[in-house]
Coordinates of C-alpha atoms and ligand atoms in Angstrom, one line a residue:
T85 CA 115.1 -174.3 -83.6
R86 CA 115.1 -170.8 -82.6
I87 CA 111.7 -170.8 -80.8
K88 CA 112.6 -173.9 -78.8
G89 CA 115.9 -172.3 -77.9
D90 CA 114.2 -169.1 -76.7
Y91 CA 111.7 -171.1 -74.6
R92 CA 114.5 -173.0 -73.0
Y93 CA 116.3 -169.8 -72.3
E94 CA 113.2 -168.2 -70.8
I95 CA 112.5 -171.2 -68.7
G96 CA 116.0 -171.1 -67.4
E97 CA 115.7 -167.4 -66.6
L98 CA 112.4 -168.0 -64.9
A99 CA 113.8 -170.8 -62.8
S100 CA 116.7 -168.7 -61.7
T101 CA 114.4 -165.8 -60.8
L102 CA 112.2 -168.1 -58.8
N103 CA 115.2 -169.5 -57.1
Y104 CA 116.4 -166.0 -56.2
M105 CA 113.0 -165.1 -54.9
A106 CA 112.9 -168.2 -52.7
E107 CA 116.3 -167.4 -51.3
E108 CA 115.1 -163.8 -50.7
I109 CA 112.1 -165.1 -48.8
V110 CA 114.3 -167.3 -46.6
R111 CA 116.6 -164.4 -46.1
S112 CA 113.9 -162.0 -45.2
N113 CA 112.2 -164.5 -42.9
Q114 CA 115.5 -164.9 -41.1
I115 CA 115.8 -161.1 -40.7
K116 CA 112.2 -161.0 -39.4
D117 CA 112.9 -163.8 -36.9
D118 CA 116.0 -162.1 -35.7
F119 CA 114.1 -158.8 -35.4
I120 CA 111.3 -160.4 -33.4
S121 CA 113.7 -162.0 -30.9
S122 CA 115.7 -158.8 -30.5
I123 CA 112.6 -156.6 -30.2
S124 CA 111.1 -158.9 -27.6
H125 CA 114.3 -158.6 -25.6
E126 CA 114.2 -154.8 -26.0
L127 CA 110.6 -154.6 -24.8
R128 CA 111.1 -157.0 -21.9
T129 CA 114.0 -155.1 -20.3
P130 CA 112.1 -151.9 -19.5
L131 CA 109.0 -153.9 -18.6
T132 CA 110.9 -156.1 -16.1
S133 CA 112.3 -152.9 -14.4
I134 CA 108.8 -151.3 -14.3
K135 CA 107.3 -154.4 -12.9
G136 CA 110.0 -154.8 -10.3
W137 CA 109.9 -151.2 -9.1
S138 CA 106.2 -151.0 -8.9
E139 CA 106.0 -154.2 -6.8
T140 CA 108.7 -152.9 -4.6
L141 CA 106.9 -149.6 -4.1
I142 CA 103.5 -151.3 -3.5
S143 CA 105.0 -153.4 -0.7
G144 CA 105.7 -150.1 1.0
G145 CA 108.0 -149.1 3.8
Y146 CA 110.2 -146.9 1.7
D147 CA 111.4 -143.4 2.6
P148 CA 110.4 -140.5 0.2
E149 CA 113.9 -140.5 -1.4
E150 CA 113.8 -144.2 -2.3
T151 CA 110.2 -143.8 -3.5
K152 CA 111.2 -140.9 -5.7
L153 CA 114.0 -142.9 -7.2
G154 CA 111.7 -145.8 -8.0
M155 CA 109.1 -143.6 -9.6
G156 CA 111.8 -141.9 -11.6
I157 CA 113.0 -145.2 -13.0
I158 CA 109.4 -146.3 -13.8
S159 CA 108.8 -143.1 -15.7
K160 CA 112.1 -143.3 -17.6
E161 CA 111.6 -146.9 -18.5
S162 CA 108.0 -146.2 -19.7
D163 CA 109.4 -143.4 -21.9
R164 CA 111.8 -146.0 -23.4
L165 CA 108.9 -148.4 -24.1
I166 CA 106.9 -145.6 -25.7
G167 CA 109.9 -144.8 -27.9
L168 CA 110.3 -148.4 -29.0
V169 CA 106.6 -148.8 -29.8
E170 CA 106.5 -145.6 -31.7
E171 CA 109.6 -146.6 -33.7
I172 CA 107.9 -149.9 -34.7
L173 CA 104.7 -148.1 -35.6
D174 CA 106.6 -145.6 -37.8
F175 CA 108.4 -148.3 -39.5
S176 CA 105.2 -150.2 -40.3
K177 CA 103.5 -147.0 -41.5
L178 CA 106.5 -146.4 -43.9
Q179 CA 106.4 -150.0 -45.1
Q180 CA 102.8 -149.6 -46.0
N181 CA 103.3 -146.2 -47.5
E182 CA 101.0 -144.6 -45.0
M183 CA 103.1 -142.0 -43.3
K184 CA 101.4 -138.7 -43.9
L185 CA 103.5 -135.5 -43.8
S186 CA 102.1 -132.2 -42.8
I187 CA 104.1 -129.8 -45.0
A188 CA 104.9 -126.2 -44.1
Q189 CA 107.8 -123.9 -44.4
V190 CA 110.6 -124.9 -41.9
D191 CA 113.3 -122.7 -40.6
I192 CA 116.3 -125.0 -40.4
K193 CA 118.2 -123.1 -37.7
V194 CA 115.1 -123.1 -35.4
L195 CA 114.6 -126.9 -36.0
L196 CA 118.2 -127.7 -35.3
Q197 CA 118.2 -125.6 -32.1
E198 CA 115.1 -127.5 -30.9
T199 CA 116.7 -130.8 -31.8
L200 CA 119.8 -130.0 -29.6
L201 CA 117.6 -128.9 -26.7
N202 CA 115.9 -132.3 -26.8
I203 CA 119.1 -134.2 -26.5
W204 CA 121.1 -131.8 -24.4
A205 CA 120.6 -133.7 -21.1
K206 CA 121.6 -137.0 -22.6
A207 CA 124.8 -135.6 -24.0
E208 CA 125.6 -133.8 -20.8
K209 CA 125.7 -137.1 -18.9
K210 CA 128.7 -138.1 -21.1
R211 CA 130.0 -134.5 -21.0
I212 CA 129.7 -134.4 -24.8
H213 CA 129.8 -130.9 -26.3
L214 CA 127.1 -130.2 -28.8
L215 CA 127.9 -127.5 -31.3
L216 CA 125.6 -125.9 -33.8
E217 CA 126.9 -124.2 -37.0
C218 CA 124.1 -122.8 -39.0
E219 CA 123.5 -119.6 -40.9
D220 CA 120.1 -117.8 -40.5
T221 CA 117.4 -118.0 -43.0
I222 CA 117.7 -121.4 -44.5
F223 CA 114.2 -122.4 -45.3
I224 CA 112.9 -125.7 -46.7
R225 CA 109.4 -127.2 -47.1
G226 CA 108.7 -130.2 -44.9
D227 CA 107.2 -131.8 -41.9
A228 CA 109.0 -130.1 -39.0
N229 CA 108.2 -132.9 -36.5
R230 CA 109.3 -135.7 -38.8
L231 CA 112.5 -133.9 -39.8
K232 CA 113.2 -133.2 -36.1
Q233 CA 112.7 -136.9 -35.5
V234 CA 115.4 -137.6 -38.2
F235 CA 118.0 -135.2 -36.7
L236 CA 117.3 -136.4 -33.2
N237 CA 117.9 -139.9 -34.3
L238 CA 121.2 -138.9 -35.9
V239 CA 122.4 -136.9 -33.0
D240 CA 121.2 -139.6 -30.6
N241 CA 123.3 -142.2 -32.5
A242 CA 126.2 -139.8 -32.4
V243 CA 125.9 -139.5 -28.6
K244 CA 125.5 -143.2 -28.2
F245 CA 128.6 -144.1 -30.2
S246 CA 130.9 -141.3 -29.0
P247 CA 133.2 -141.4 -26.0
E248 CA 132.9 -139.1 -23.0
D249 CA 134.2 -135.5 -23.3
S250 CA 134.1 -135.6 -27.1
S251 CA 132.3 -133.2 -29.4
I252 CA 129.4 -133.5 -31.9
V253 CA 128.9 -130.9 -34.6
L254 CA 125.5 -130.3 -36.1
S255 CA 125.8 -128.0 -39.1
A256 CA 123.7 -126.7 -42.0
E257 CA 124.6 -125.0 -45.2
R258 CA 123.3 -124.1 -48.6
L259 CA 124.9 -126.3 -51.3
T260 CA 123.3 -124.7 -54.4
N261 CA 120.4 -122.5 -55.3
T262 CA 118.1 -125.5 -54.9
E263 CA 119.7 -127.7 -52.2
M264 CA 120.9 -127.6 -48.6
A265 CA 122.6 -130.0 -46.3
V266 CA 122.4 -130.8 -42.6
I267 CA 125.5 -132.6 -41.4
V268 CA 126.0 -134.5 -38.1
R269 CA 129.6 -135.2 -37.3
D270 CA 131.0 -137.2 -34.4
S271 CA 134.4 -138.5 -33.4
G272 CA 133.1 -141.8 -32.0
I273 CA 133.8 -145.4 -32.7
G274 CA 133.0 -145.2 -36.4
I275 CA 131.7 -147.9 -38.7
S276 CA 133.8 -150.3 -40.8
E277 CA 133.6 -150.2 -44.6
A278 CA 131.9 -153.6 -44.6
H279 CA 129.2 -152.4 -42.2
L280 CA 128.7 -148.9 -43.6
S281 CA 126.6 -150.1 -46.6
R282 CA 124.3 -152.1 -44.2
V283 CA 123.6 -149.8 -41.3
R284 CA 120.7 -148.2 -43.1
D285 CA 119.1 -151.6 -43.7
R286 CA 116.1 -152.2 -41.5
F287 CA 117.0 -154.2 -38.3
F288 CA 120.7 -154.0 -38.9
Q289 CA 123.0 -153.3 -35.9
V290 CA 126.8 -153.7 -35.8
D291 CA 126.4 -154.9 -32.2
A292 CA 123.1 -156.1 -30.9
L293 CA 124.3 -155.6 -27.3
N294 CA 124.0 -151.8 -27.8
G295 CA 120.2 -152.0 -27.5
G296 CA 117.9 -150.3 -29.9
T297 CA 115.9 -151.9 -32.8
G298 CA 118.2 -151.3 -35.8
L299 CA 115.3 -149.3 -37.3
G300 CA 116.4 -145.7 -36.6
L301 CA 118.5 -145.1 -39.7
A302 CA 116.1 -147.0 -42.0
I303 CA 113.2 -144.8 -40.8
S304 CA 115.3 -141.6 -41.0
Q305 CA 116.4 -142.4 -44.6
Q306 CA 112.8 -143.1 -45.7
I307 CA 111.5 -139.8 -44.1
V308 CA 114.3 -137.9 -45.9
E309 CA 113.3 -139.6 -49.1
L310 CA 109.7 -138.6 -48.6
H311 CA 111.0 -135.0 -48.5
N312 CA 112.7 -135.7 -51.9
G313 CA 116.1 -135.7 -50.1
K314 CA 119.0 -138.0 -49.7
L315 CA 120.8 -139.4 -46.6
E316 CA 124.5 -140.2 -47.0
M317 CA 127.0 -141.7 -44.6
D318 CA 130.8 -141.5 -44.3
S319 CA 132.7 -143.2 -41.5
E320 CA 136.0 -144.5 -40.5
L321 CA 136.5 -147.1 -37.8
G322 CA 138.0 -145.6 -34.7
K323 CA 137.8 -142.0 -36.1
G324 CA 134.1 -141.1 -36.3
T325 CA 131.0 -140.8 -38.5
Q326 CA 129.4 -138.1 -40.6
V327 CA 125.8 -138.3 -41.7
T328 CA 124.7 -135.8 -44.4
V329 CA 121.0 -135.1 -45.1
I330 CA 120.5 -133.2 -48.4
L331 CA 117.1 -131.5 -48.8
P332 CA 115.6 -129.3 -51.4
L333 CA 115.4 -125.6 -50.5
D334 CA 112.0 -123.9 -50.4
D335 CA 111.2 -122.4 -53.8
V336 CA 109.5 -119.4 -52.4
Q337 CA 112.8 -118.4 -50.8
E338 CA 114.6 -118.6 -54.2
E339 CA 112.1 -116.4 -55.9
K340 CA 112.6 -113.8 -53.2
A341 CA 116.4 -114.1 -53.5
Ligands
ADP195 P1 119.6 -148.4 -33.5 O1 118.3 -147.7 -33.1 O2 119.6 -149.8 -33.1 O3 120.8 -147.7 -33.1 P2 120.1 -147.4 -36.2 O4 119.4 -147.8 -37.4 O5 119.9 -146.0 -35.7 O6 119.6 -148.4 -35.1 O7 121.6 -147.7 -36.3 C1 122.0 -149.0 -36.8 C2 123.4 -149.3 -36.4 O8 124.3 -148.4 -37.1 C3 123.7 -149.0 -34.9 O9 123.3 -150.1 -34.1 C4 125.2 -148.8 -34.9 O10 125.8 -150.1 -35.0 C5 125.5 -148.1 -36.2 N1 125.6 -146.6 -36.1 C6 124.6 -145.7 -36.3 N2 125.1 -144.5 -36.1 C7 126.4 -144.6 -35.7 C8 127.4 -143.6 -35.3 N3 127.2 -142.3 -35.3 N4 128.6 -144.1 -35.0 C9 128.8 -145.5 -35.0 N5 127.9 -146.4 -35.3 C10 126.7 -146.0 -35.7

């Protein structure tokens, strides 16, 4: 009869949904296990170096030059640890919907200039040229610190995956009366088509040996979405990568225009 048939159908549906959910749980547990082992390694590396250098310095007998070198490494590795812990905390805040934005008018050109200043030294070490192409007076509404975090993460990835003596272009332009785009373009190693759809997944890394948590792009995408924006990626293996962040323009600016 019809009712019986419907029930059977529904039970069949339910069983396959439950099966799917069980598979998802296994999959997400696997992802979490992988994450915990990779993050433990990421945390241990700087800690080992801090521990080693502090013991060496405590034992004494080093000249001022060597002492300075050791202190410099301790400071750099502590910064790396702080960065990792902050990334994990941001991710967990976003997961629980608890990231609060402090919204104000943001001048995109100023924000991008500040971003580049923050990453200048790192790029310099690889003799990478950082170029800024941005017109004046593009205003949006958003959390300047969080947006800077997004652009820093994108330029940091670009530097990390670009060869020495290459260039990275950071540009911004109005797209329409209501939208603008920030584009980060590198000519680095690129990402294969198969990996491109996954690099924004939490914990995903093409090569775990590169260090990092695999959380940067997942965090950036979520921050952009909290600003009612979109993060898009194009890439070609061996050619380079382009990340586009599309954000709504500030309404006030439109009224003035
Ligand atoms: P991580 O902090 O581990 O780098 P991300 O989420 O920022 O994590 O990036 C995930 C992965 O995406 C990276 O490990 C790398 O494999 C790839 N990736 C990101 N940006 C680029 C880029 N500009 N060029 C090449 N590969 C990239």
